[in-house]
mmCIF file of C-alpha atoms and ligand atoms in Angstrom:
data_model
loop_
_atom_site.group_PDB
_atom_site.id
_atom_site.type_symbol
_atom_site.label_atom_id
_atom_site.label_comp_id
_atom_site.label_asym_id
_atom_site.label_seq_id
_atom_site.Cartn_x
_atom_site.Cartn_y
_atom_site.Cartn_z
ATOM 1 C CA MET Y 1 141.844 168.521 2.316
ATOM 2 C CA ALA Y 2 139.218 169.958 4.576
ATOM 3 C CA ILE Y 3 135.816 170.722 3.136
ATOM 4 C CA TRP Y 4 134.242 173.964 4.222
ATOM 5 C CA LYS Y 5 130.505 174.356 3.865
ATOM 6 C CA LYS Y 6 129.315 177.743 4.843
ATOM 7 C CA ASP Y 7 125.926 179.383 4.765
ATOM 8 C CA ALA Y 8 125.787 182.572 2.820
ATOM 9 C CA GLN Y 9 125.172 184.940 5.681
ATOM 10 C CA ARG Y 10 121.713 186.377 5.354
ATOM 11 C CA SER Y 11 121.967 190.117 5.310
ATOM 12 C CA LEU Y 12 119.824 191.867 7.853
ATOM 13 C CA LYS Y 13 117.585 194.703 6.868
ATOM 14 C CA ALA Y 14 118.255 198.012 8.589
ATOM 15 C CA GLY Y 15 117.171 197.863 12.210
ATOM 16 C CA GLU Y 16 116.390 194.142 12.078
ATOM 17 C CA LYS Y 17 119.356 193.197 14.234
ATOM 18 C CA ASP Y 18 118.114 195.493 16.965
ATOM 19 C CA ARG Y 19 114.805 193.703 17.203
ATOM 20 C CA ALA Y 20 116.443 190.414 18.223
ATOM 21 C CA ASN Y 21 116.241 190.048 21.983
ATOM 22 C CA MET Y 22 118.399 186.996 22.174
ATOM 23 C CA LYS Y 23 121.411 185.555 20.368
ATOM 24 C CA ILE Y 24 122.717 182.095 21.100
ATOM 25 C CA LEU Y 25 125.919 180.342 20.101
ATOM 26 C CA GLY Y 26 125.242 176.712 19.171
ATOM 27 C CA ILE Y 27 127.893 173.970 19.026
ATOM 28 C CA GLU Y 28 127.508 170.598 17.282
ATOM 29 C CA THR Y 29 130.116 167.805 17.594
ATOM 30 C CA SER Y 30 128.093 164.598 17.959
ATOM 31 C CA CYS Y 31 129.304 162.834 14.811
ATOM 32 C CA ASP Y 32 131.616 163.862 11.972
ATOM 33 C CA GLU Y 33 130.716 167.527 11.603
ATOM 34 C CA THR Y 34 132.345 170.201 13.712
ATOM 35 C CA ALA Y 35 129.910 173.102 13.662
ATOM 36 C CA ALA Y 36 129.136 176.419 15.317
ATOM 37 C CA ALA Y 37 126.336 178.872 14.593
ATOM 38 C CA ILE Y 38 124.762 181.999 15.945
ATOM 39 C CA VAL Y 39 120.983 182.294 15.791
ATOM 40 C CA THR Y 40 118.595 184.946 17.083
ATOM 41 C CA ASP Y 41 115.144 184.613 18.600
ATOM 42 C CA THR Y 42 113.866 186.414 15.485
ATOM 43 C CA ARG Y 43 114.917 183.327 13.461
ATOM 44 C CA GLU Y 44 117.961 184.906 11.860
ATOM 45 C CA ILE Y 45 120.882 182.589 11.220
ATOM 46 C CA LEU Y 46 123.702 185.094 11.632
ATOM 47 C CA SER Y 47 126.345 182.462 10.919
ATOM 48 C CA ASN Y 48 126.359 178.709 10.335
ATOM 49 C CA VAL Y 49 129.842 177.249 9.970
ATOM 50 C CA ILE Y 50 130.264 173.532 9.339
ATOM 51 C CA HIS Y 51 133.471 171.616 8.942
ATOM 52 C CA SER Y 52 132.913 168.139 7.545
ATOM 53 C CA GLN Y 53 135.462 165.486 8.539
ATOM 54 C CA ILE Y 54 134.747 163.361 5.465
ATOM 55 C CA ASP Y 55 138.351 163.485 4.281
ATOM 56 C CA GLU Y 56 139.612 162.203 7.626
ATOM 57 C CA HIS Y 57 137.189 159.232 7.703
ATOM 58 C CA SER Y 58 137.043 158.314 4.009
ATOM 59 C CA PRO Y 59 140.101 156.010 4.030
ATOM 60 C CA TYR Y 60 138.297 153.836 6.623
ATOM 61 C CA GLY Y 61 134.920 153.688 4.832
ATOM 62 C CA GLY Y 62 133.033 155.047 7.843
ATOM 63 C CA VAL Y 63 133.272 157.388 10.817
ATOM 64 C CA VAL Y 64 136.078 156.403 13.233
ATOM 65 C CA PRO Y 65 135.093 157.723 16.684
ATOM 66 C CA GLU Y 66 138.647 158.381 17.920
ATOM 67 C CA ILE Y 67 139.558 160.312 14.760
ATOM 68 C CA ALA Y 68 136.317 162.276 15.063
ATOM 69 C CA SER Y 69 137.044 163.314 18.680
ATOM 70 C CA ARG Y 70 140.568 164.436 17.830
ATOM 71 C CA ALA Y 71 139.406 166.423 14.810
ATOM 72 C CA HIS Y 72 136.735 168.154 16.931
ATOM 73 C CA ILE Y 73 139.387 169.115 19.508
ATOM 74 C CA GLN Y 74 141.658 170.523 16.807
ATOM 75 C CA ARG Y 75 139.012 172.496 14.950
ATOM 76 C CA LEU Y 76 136.270 173.577 17.318
ATOM 77 C CA ASP Y 77 138.003 176.708 18.628
ATOM 78 C CA GLY Y 78 138.611 178.050 15.114
ATOM 79 C CA ILE Y 79 135.090 177.180 13.968
ATOM 80 C CA ILE Y 80 133.584 179.093 16.914
ATOM 81 C CA GLN Y 81 135.804 182.089 16.195
ATOM 82 C CA GLN Y 82 134.732 181.988 12.552
ATOM 83 C CA ALA Y 83 131.039 181.803 13.517
ATOM 84 C CA MET Y 84 131.475 184.798 15.840
ATOM 85 C CA ALA Y 85 133.306 186.802 13.160
ATOM 86 C CA GLU Y 86 130.783 186.022 10.401
ATOM 87 C CA ALA Y 87 127.929 187.052 12.698
ATOM 88 C CA SER Y 88 129.850 190.235 13.605
ATOM 89 C CA CYS Y 89 129.313 189.299 17.218
ATOM 90 C CA ASP Y 90 131.266 190.112 20.322
ATOM 91 C CA TRP Y 91 130.984 187.853 23.377
ATOM 92 C CA LYS Y 92 128.916 190.517 25.094
ATOM 93 C CA ASP Y 93 126.271 190.073 22.344
ATOM 94 C CA ILE Y 94 125.831 186.353 23.118
ATOM 95 C CA ASP Y 95 123.115 185.491 25.633
ATOM 96 C CA ALA Y 96 123.827 181.792 26.145
ATOM 97 C CA ILE Y 97 125.926 178.868 24.916
ATOM 98 C CA ALA Y 98 124.133 175.741 23.660
ATOM 99 C CA ALA Y 99 125.856 172.476 22.783
ATOM 100 C CA THR Y 100 124.761 169.023 21.670
ATOM 101 C CA ALA Y 101 125.035 166.953 24.857
ATOM 102 C CA GLY Y 102 123.888 163.658 23.260
ATOM 103 C CA PRO Y 103 123.030 161.270 21.740
ATOM 104 C CA GLY Y 104 126.087 160.611 19.599
ATOM 105 C CA LEU Y 105 129.700 159.480 19.608
ATOM 106 C CA ILE Y 106 130.560 160.243 23.206
ATOM 107 C CA GLY Y 107 134.123 161.503 22.611
ATOM 108 C CA GLY Y 108 132.905 164.186 20.239
ATOM 109 C CA VAL Y 109 129.932 165.080 22.422
ATOM 110 C CA ILE Y 110 132.292 165.592 25.387
ATOM 111 C CA VAL Y 111 134.483 167.947 23.319
ATOM 112 C CA GLY Y 112 131.525 170.200 22.444
ATOM 113 C CA VAL Y 113 130.000 170.128 25.917
ATOM 114 C CA MET Y 114 133.301 170.937 27.655
ATOM 115 C CA GLN Y 115 133.915 173.848 25.311
ATOM 116 C CA ALA Y 116 130.401 175.196 25.897
ATOM 117 C CA LYS Y 117 130.702 174.802 29.663
ATOM 118 C CA ALA Y 118 134.100 176.540 29.675
ATOM 119 C CA LEU Y 119 132.720 179.479 27.679
ATOM 120 C CA ALA Y 120 129.567 179.684 29.813
ATOM 121 C CA SER Y 121 131.604 179.586 32.992
ATOM 122 C CA ALA Y 122 134.257 182.109 31.868
ATOM 123 C CA LEU Y 123 131.705 184.523 30.419
ATOM 124 C CA ASN Y 124 129.135 183.974 33.158
ATOM 125 C CA LYS Y 125 126.415 183.063 30.667
ATOM 126 C CA PRO Y 126 123.791 180.274 30.751
ATOM 127 C CA PHE Y 127 124.731 176.816 29.458
ATOM 128 C CA LEU Y 128 122.165 174.779 27.512
ATOM 129 C CA ALA Y 129 122.555 171.013 27.023
ATOM 130 C CA ILE Y 130 120.733 170.169 23.810
ATOM 131 C CA ASN Y 131 119.460 166.781 22.696
ATOM 132 C CA HIS Y 132 120.683 166.434 19.095
ATOM 133 C CA LEU Y 133 117.376 164.801 18.086
ATOM 134 C CA GLU Y 134 115.479 167.723 19.580
ATOM 135 C CA GLY Y 135 117.610 169.985 17.374
ATOM 136 C CA HIS Y 136 116.383 168.084 14.298
ATOM 137 C CA ALA Y 137 112.810 167.992 15.653
ATOM 138 C CA LEU Y 138 112.608 171.780 16.107
ATOM 139 C CA THR Y 139 114.501 172.919 12.973
ATOM 140 C CA VAL Y 140 111.264 173.471 11.100
ATOM 141 C CA ARG Y 141 110.262 176.043 13.719
ATOM 142 C CA LEU Y 142 113.446 177.957 12.856
ATOM 143 C CA SER Y 143 113.055 177.632 9.087
ATOM 144 C CA HIS Y 144 109.251 177.807 8.750
ATOM 145 C CA ASN Y 145 107.977 179.082 12.109
ATOM 146 C CA THR Y 146 105.808 175.943 12.258
ATOM 147 C CA PRO Y 147 103.481 175.843 15.276
ATOM 148 C CA PHE Y 148 103.028 172.756 17.506
ATOM 149 C CA PRO Y 149 101.619 170.100 17.291
ATOM 150 C CA TYR Y 150 102.978 168.043 14.408
ATOM 151 C CA LEU Y 151 103.816 164.512 13.358
ATOM 152 C CA LEU Y 152 107.564 164.095 12.973
ATOM 153 C CA LEU Y 153 109.365 161.553 10.815
ATOM 154 C CA LEU Y 154 112.947 161.678 12.043
ATOM 155 C CA VAL Y 155 115.283 159.939 9.618
ATOM 156 C CA SER Y 156 119.026 160.258 10.176
ATOM 157 C CA GLY Y 157 122.205 158.197 10.237
ATOM 158 C CA GLY Y 158 121.428 156.792 13.672
ATOM 159 C CA HIS Y 159 117.654 157.071 13.994
ATOM 160 C CA CYS Y 160 114.370 156.277 12.299
ATOM 161 C CA GLN Y 161 111.419 157.332 14.426
ATOM 162 C CA LEU Y 162 107.890 158.616 14.235
ATOM 163 C CA LEU Y 163 107.036 161.054 16.991
ATOM 164 C CA SER Y 164 104.037 163.094 17.967
ATOM 165 C CA VAL Y 165 105.467 166.505 18.822
ATOM 166 C CA GLN Y 166 103.079 168.287 21.186
ATOM 167 C CA ALA Y 167 105.257 171.055 22.659
ATOM 168 C CA LEU Y 168 108.845 171.739 23.612
ATOM 169 C CA GLY Y 169 109.961 168.677 25.586
ATOM 170 C CA LYS Y 170 106.719 166.808 24.886
ATOM 171 C CA TYR Y 171 107.507 164.116 22.344
ATOM 172 C CA GLU Y 172 105.520 160.902 22.147
ATOM 173 C CA LEU Y 173 107.177 157.990 20.360
ATOM 174 C CA ILE Y 174 104.774 156.342 17.920
ATOM 175 C CA GLY Y 175 107.192 153.974 16.211
ATOM 176 C CA GLU Y 176 110.875 153.359 15.568
ATOM 177 C CA THR Y 177 113.251 151.057 13.770
ATOM 178 C CA LEU Y 178 113.732 147.591 15.169
ATOM 179 C CA ASP Y 179 117.209 147.339 13.639
ATOM 180 C CA ASP Y 180 119.060 149.707 11.249
ATOM 181 C CA ALA Y 181 118.408 153.417 10.773
ATOM 182 C CA VAL Y 182 117.456 154.592 7.263
ATOM 183 C CA GLY Y 183 120.602 156.687 6.784
ATOM 184 C CA GLU Y 184 122.686 153.734 7.926
ATOM 185 C CA SER Y 185 121.159 151.539 5.188
ATOM 186 C CA PHE Y 186 121.846 154.246 2.570
ATOM 187 C CA ASP Y 187 125.445 154.390 3.824
ATOM 188 C CA LYS Y 188 125.796 150.594 3.731
ATOM 189 C CA LEU Y 189 124.556 150.392 0.145
ATOM 190 C CA ALA Y 190 126.996 153.160 -0.820
ATOM 191 C CA LYS Y 191 129.806 151.188 0.823
ATOM 192 C CA MET Y 192 128.826 147.968 -1.009
ATOM 193 C CA LEU Y 193 129.013 149.876 -4.288
ATOM 194 C CA GLY Y 194 132.278 151.609 -3.330
ATOM 195 C CA LEU Y 195 130.691 155.046 -3.657
ATOM 196 C CA GLY Y 196 132.464 156.545 -0.645
ATOM 197 C CA LEU Y 197 131.178 159.025 1.908
ATOM 198 C CA PRO Y 198 128.669 160.555 2.420
ATOM 199 C CA GLY Y 199 126.608 157.572 1.269
ATOM 200 C CA GLY Y 200 123.077 158.985 1.140
ATOM 201 C CA PRO Y 201 123.611 161.760 -1.416
ATOM 202 C CA LYS Y 202 125.708 159.459 -3.634
ATOM 203 C CA VAL Y 203 122.997 156.776 -3.707
ATOM 204 C CA GLU Y 204 120.405 159.461 -4.464
ATOM 205 C CA GLU Y 205 122.505 160.807 -7.329
ATOM 206 C CA LEU Y 206 122.965 157.397 -8.978
ATOM 207 C CA ALA Y 207 119.308 156.489 -8.441
ATOM 208 C CA ARG Y 208 118.231 159.374 -10.700
ATOM 209 C CA ASN Y 209 119.364 157.365 -13.728
ATOM 210 C CA GLY Y 210 118.152 153.941 -12.592
ATOM 211 C CA ASP Y 211 114.970 151.903 -12.993
ATOM 212 C CA ARG Y 212 113.213 151.985 -9.626
ATOM 213 C CA PHE Y 213 111.224 148.872 -10.478
ATOM 214 C CA GLY Y 214 114.243 147.134 -12.040
ATOM 215 C CA VAL Y 215 114.961 144.888 -9.051
ATOM 216 C CA GLU Y 216 112.417 143.265 -6.758
ATOM 217 C CA LEU Y 217 113.336 144.032 -3.153
ATOM 218 C CA PRO Y 218 111.504 143.278 0.116
ATOM 219 C CA ARG Y 219 109.480 145.909 1.991
ATOM 220 C CA PRO Y 220 109.858 144.689 5.615
ATOM 221 C CA LEU Y 221 106.815 145.135 7.930
ATOM 222 C CA LEU Y 222 104.717 146.561 5.072
ATOM 223 C CA GLY Y 223 101.025 146.167 5.818
ATOM 224 C CA GLN Y 224 101.548 145.466 9.529
ATOM 225 C CA ASP Y 225 99.315 147.439 11.834
ATOM 226 C CA ASN Y 226 102.011 149.438 13.672
ATOM 227 C CA CYS Y 227 104.458 152.269 13.058
ATOM 228 C CA ASN Y 228 107.736 150.412 13.440
ATOM 229 C CA PHE Y 229 110.442 150.091 10.798
ATOM 230 C CA SER Y 230 112.908 147.401 9.812
ATOM 231 C CA PHE Y 231 115.660 147.764 7.246
ATOM 232 C CA SER Y 232 118.016 144.841 7.919
ATOM 233 C CA GLY Y 233 116.147 142.433 5.604
ATOM 234 C CA LEU Y 234 116.255 145.029 2.859
ATOM 235 C CA LYS Y 235 119.988 145.492 3.407
ATOM 236 C CA THR Y 236 120.602 141.721 3.174
ATOM 237 C CA ALA Y 237 118.550 141.480 -0.040
ATOM 238 C CA VAL Y 238 120.425 144.446 -1.547
ATOM 239 C CA LYS Y 239 123.761 142.869 -0.629
ATOM 240 C CA ARG Y 240 122.782 139.626 -2.353
ATOM 241 C CA ILE Y 241 121.914 141.516 -5.565
ATOM 242 C CA VAL Y 242 125.094 143.622 -5.413
ATOM 243 C CA ASP Y 243 127.303 140.559 -4.838
ATOM 244 C CA SER Y 244 125.733 138.649 -7.714
ATOM 245 C CA GLU Y 245 123.792 140.650 -10.319
ATOM 246 C CA VAL Y 246 125.555 144.034 -10.034
ATOM 247 C CA LYS Y 247 129.030 142.471 -9.977
ATOM 248 C CA ALA Y 248 128.120 140.318 -13.014
ATOM 249 C CA GLY Y 249 126.919 143.432 -14.846
ATOM 250 C CA ASN Y 250 123.300 142.207 -15.090
ATOM 251 C CA VAL Y 251 121.949 145.036 -12.911
ATOM 252 C CA SER Y 252 123.379 148.549 -13.024
ATOM 253 C CA ARG Y 253 124.464 150.444 -9.903
ATOM 254 C CA GLU Y 254 121.910 153.082 -10.849
ATOM 255 C CA THR Y 255 119.077 150.522 -10.883
ATOM 256 C CA ILE Y 256 119.946 148.925 -7.531
ATOM 257 C CA CYS Y 257 120.071 152.434 -5.986
ATOM 258 C CA ALA Y 258 116.745 153.428 -7.553
ATOM 259 C CA SER Y 259 115.064 150.151 -6.520
ATOM 260 C CA PHE Y 260 116.405 150.550 -2.982
ATOM 261 C CA GLN Y 261 115.036 154.103 -2.742
ATOM 262 C CA GLN Y 262 111.666 152.938 -4.088
ATOM 263 C CA SER Y 263 111.502 150.281 -1.384
ATOM 264 C CA VAL Y 264 112.446 152.818 1.350
ATOM 265 C CA ALA Y 265 109.828 155.281 0.065
ATOM 266 C CA GLU Y 266 107.087 152.634 0.172
ATOM 267 C CA ILE Y 267 108.103 151.575 3.682
ATOM 268 C CA LEU Y 268 108.118 155.163 4.993
ATOM 269 C CA CYS Y 269 104.743 155.961 3.378
ATOM 270 C CA ASP Y 270 103.110 152.766 4.669
ATOM 271 C CA ARG Y 271 104.280 153.498 8.245
ATOM 272 C CA LEU Y 272 103.150 157.123 7.949
ATOM 273 C CA LYS Y 273 99.651 155.961 6.989
ATOM 274 C CA ASN Y 274 99.490 154.034 10.266
ATOM 275 C CA ALA Y 275 100.824 157.042 12.164
ATOM 276 C CA PHE Y 276 98.004 159.192 10.751
ATOM 277 C CA LYS Y 277 95.563 156.981 12.670
ATOM 278 C CA ILE Y 278 97.292 157.948 15.934
ATOM 279 C CA ASP Y 279 98.468 161.514 15.332
ATOM 280 C CA LYS Y 280 95.641 163.712 14.092
ATOM 281 C CA SER Y 281 97.643 166.940 13.643
ATOM 282 C CA ASP Y 282 97.473 168.494 10.193
ATOM 283 C CA LYS Y 283 101.226 168.655 9.535
ATOM 284 C CA ILE Y 284 103.959 166.121 8.790
ATOM 285 C CA ILE Y 285 107.508 167.216 9.364
ATOM 286 C CA ILE Y 286 110.461 165.273 7.998
ATOM 287 C CA ALA Y 287 113.810 165.970 9.585
ATOM 288 C CA GLY Y 288 117.316 164.511 9.858
ATOM 289 C CA GLY Y 289 119.918 163.901 7.152
ATOM 290 C CA VAL Y 290 117.775 161.528 5.073
ATOM 291 C CA ALA Y 291 115.083 164.224 4.836
ATOM 292 C CA ALA Y 292 117.447 165.880 2.335
ATOM 293 C CA ASN Y 293 116.551 163.111 -0.145
ATOM 294 C CA GLN Y 294 114.403 164.628 -2.911
ATOM 295 C CA PHE Y 295 112.878 161.332 -4.059
ATOM 296 C CA LEU Y 296 111.690 160.455 -0.557
ATOM 297 C CA ARG Y 297 110.395 164.004 -0.039
ATOM 298 C CA ALA Y 298 108.425 163.831 -3.288
ATOM 299 C CA ASN Y 299 106.821 160.509 -2.316
ATOM 300 C CA ILE Y 300 105.858 161.755 1.146
ATOM 301 C CA GLU Y 301 104.506 164.947 -0.416
ATOM 302 C CA VAL Y 302 102.104 162.905 -2.581
ATOM 303 C CA LEU Y 303 100.969 160.909 0.458
ATOM 304 C CA ALA Y 304 100.503 164.094 2.496
ATOM 305 C CA LYS Y 305 98.255 165.595 -0.181
ATOM 306 C CA GLU Y 306 96.217 162.395 -0.368
ATOM 307 C CA TYR Y 307 95.629 162.531 3.403
ATOM 308 C CA ASN Y 308 95.061 166.280 3.553
ATOM 309 C CA ARG Y 309 98.159 167.002 5.550
ATOM 310 C CA GLU Y 310 100.766 169.634 4.948
ATOM 311 C CA LEU Y 311 104.335 168.425 4.515
ATOM 312 C CA VAL Y 312 106.908 170.801 5.941
ATOM 313 C CA ALA Y 313 110.615 170.065 5.645
ATOM 314 C CA PRO Y 314 113.606 172.225 6.533
ATOM 315 C CA PRO Y 315 115.810 173.405 3.637
ATOM 316 C CA LEU Y 316 118.352 170.773 2.641
ATOM 317 C CA HIS Y 317 121.316 172.408 4.385
ATOM 318 C CA LEU Y 318 119.422 172.406 7.692
ATOM 319 C CA CYS Y 319 118.415 168.717 7.361
ATOM 320 C CA THR Y 320 121.937 167.352 7.745
ATOM 321 C CA ASP Y 321 123.853 168.033 10.956
ATOM 322 C CA ASN Y 322 124.475 171.695 11.721
ATOM 323 C CA ALA Y 323 124.815 173.952 14.742
ATOM 324 C CA ALA Y 324 122.034 176.393 13.778
ATOM 325 C CA MET Y 325 119.479 173.770 14.861
ATOM 326 C CA ILE Y 326 121.296 173.397 18.189
ATOM 327 C CA ALA Y 327 121.347 177.169 18.741
ATOM 328 C CA TRP Y 328 117.634 177.325 17.852
ATOM 329 C CA ALA Y 329 116.739 174.538 20.321
ATOM 330 C CA GLY Y 330 118.701 176.616 22.834
ATOM 331 C CA ILE Y 331 116.570 179.675 22.041
ATOM 332 C CA GLU Y 332 113.378 177.680 22.598
ATOM 333 C CA LYS Y 333 114.672 176.342 25.921
ATOM 334 C CA MET Y 334 115.859 179.782 27.060
ATOM 335 C CA GLN Y 335 112.460 181.257 26.253
ATOM 336 C CA LEU Y 336 110.970 178.793 28.751
ATOM 337 C CA GLY Y 337 113.765 179.385 31.269
ATOM 338 C CA MET Y 338 115.080 175.829 30.898
ATOM 339 C CA VAL Y 339 118.767 176.445 31.602
ATOM 340 C CA ASP Y 340 121.114 173.553 32.486
ATOM 341 C CA ASN Y 341 123.687 173.207 35.243
ATOM 342 C CA LEU Y 342 127.392 173.001 34.517
ATOM 343 C CA ASP Y 343 127.476 169.498 36.008
ATOM 344 C CA PHE Y 344 125.230 168.145 33.201
ATOM 345 C CA ASN Y 345 126.682 164.809 32.023
ATOM 346 C CA PRO Y 346 127.046 164.236 28.256
ATOM 347 C CA LYS Y 347 125.028 161.211 27.140
ATOM 348 C CA ALA Y 348 125.857 158.679 24.405
ATOM 349 C CA ARG Y 349 122.194 157.592 24.476
ATOM 350 C CA TRP Y 350 119.400 160.051 25.077
ATOM 351 C CA PRO Y 351 115.917 159.139 23.819
ATOM 352 C CA LEU Y 352 113.735 162.078 22.881
ATOM 353 C CA SER Y 353 110.572 160.650 24.375
ATOM 354 C CA ALA Y 354 110.712 160.255 28.149
HETATM 355 O O1 KG4 G 1 121.194 163.935 10.570
HETATM 356 P P1 KG4 G 1 122.500 163.535 9.987
HETATM 357 O O2 KG4 G 1 123.318 164.578 9.263
HETATM 358 O O3 KG4 G 1 123.428 162.890 11.074
HETATM 359 C C1 KG4 G 1 122.901 162.089 12.103
HETATM 360 O O4 KG4 G 1 122.404 162.664 13.085
HETATM 361 O O5 KG4 G 1 122.925 160.852 11.895
HETATM 362 O O6 KG4 G 1 122.200 162.318 9.002
HETATM 363 C C2 KG4 G 1 123.242 161.706 8.318
HETATM 364 C C3 KG4 G 1 122.641 160.600 7.484
HETATM 365 C C4 KG4 G 1 123.687 159.768 6.780
HETATM 366 O O7 KG4 G 1 123.374 158.403 6.942
HETATM 367 C C5 KG4 G 1 123.578 160.216 5.336
HETATM 368 O O8 KG4 G 1 123.954 159.221 4.397
HETATM 369 C C6 KG4 G 1 122.102 160.530 5.259
HETATM 370 O O9 KG4 G 1 121.795 161.160 6.476
HETATM 371 N N1 KG4 G 1 121.808 161.428 4.136
HETATM 372 C C7 KG4 G 1 121.030 161.080 3.097
HETATM 373 C C8 KG4 G 1 121.037 162.187 2.202
HETATM 374 N N2 KG4 G 1 121.819 163.170 2.750
HETATM 375 C C9 KG4 G 1 122.277 162.674 3.938
HETATM 376 N N3 KG4 G 1 120.353 159.949 2.841
HETATM 377 C C10 KG4 G 1 119.659 159.897 1.679
HETATM 378 N N4 KG4 G 1 119.633 160.902 0.773
HETATM 379 C C11 KG4 G 1 120.305 162.052 0.993
HETATM 380 N N5 KG4 G 1 120.287 163.041 0.090
HETATM 381 ZN ZN1 ZN G 2 121.698 164.449 13.044
#
């Protein structure tokens, strides 16, 4: 069964629609969500339709790229039509088409980019190739109108990075993971415990009833004078405990989840402290799917207060993959006249910092 997650369409006050000078259709197909959204330059999300492919991938315990590409092909047309209908938009109302052009699973990225190029070409409208990570990085400007510059902690299924965000297109990498991404380690723990997909929210849910100091786990790189991350040692230690203590019933699933989250929180906070020495802006932004985790948010909030910085995080439904963030990145690019050519090549890898 397909799962439909849909934003309640925000109703516009009388006349508000008229004030928007630009409306962009955004398309997101870089992983296992097929999504389309329409966003205005006045920060209105007119529609935000997301189809999760969880049911298709669940039997395999993870995202299968070929299945993802096929599902995007089958669904994208209908999702775009739904986004247009929910926004009460006609094609003449749309000023440009933006699509995730990387990084991600290349088959899915190609599906979204080809669709966007076809629409742009047929309708004679600008095409915008959006870096998925840039979508996450700028979401807070859609949700909170946050001005540049800011320190960004980007934590998703494929990435764990600290970036100094100076302006649109100006991202300086301060540190990144040397091995696994944070979301990936959440997903792996969920898989070890047989929790199913999506892993992160399920681990978070169990952790609520566990003892976060119940199991001693490593905190890789803690105390080192840099901003890099490492999670593979933590994953190995967690696996050892799951295979022995959890299976024997000596440690509960709740406690291993809570102890894991505690370790991740300490690692993130320790690295952030080092980043504060480099990035002097007064705001920390957390973005990406893992930023939806309430426990991690709460820990970073405490740290932010201690260091006199403001923590700003997008609402939960804009942390995980969505097309509203892609449409918004498109708006920002359009405002600077940064339109892309129709021969833009989709990219499996596309670092945010040049
Ligand atoms: O940004 P995202 O939706 O997709 C990528 O660009 O990777 O992030 C997905 C990742 C997954 O690994 C998922 O398990 C994790 O974000 N995630 C969470 C939570 N919600 C999603 N991790 C921890 N706690 C959550 N509540
Ligand atoms: Zn993402």
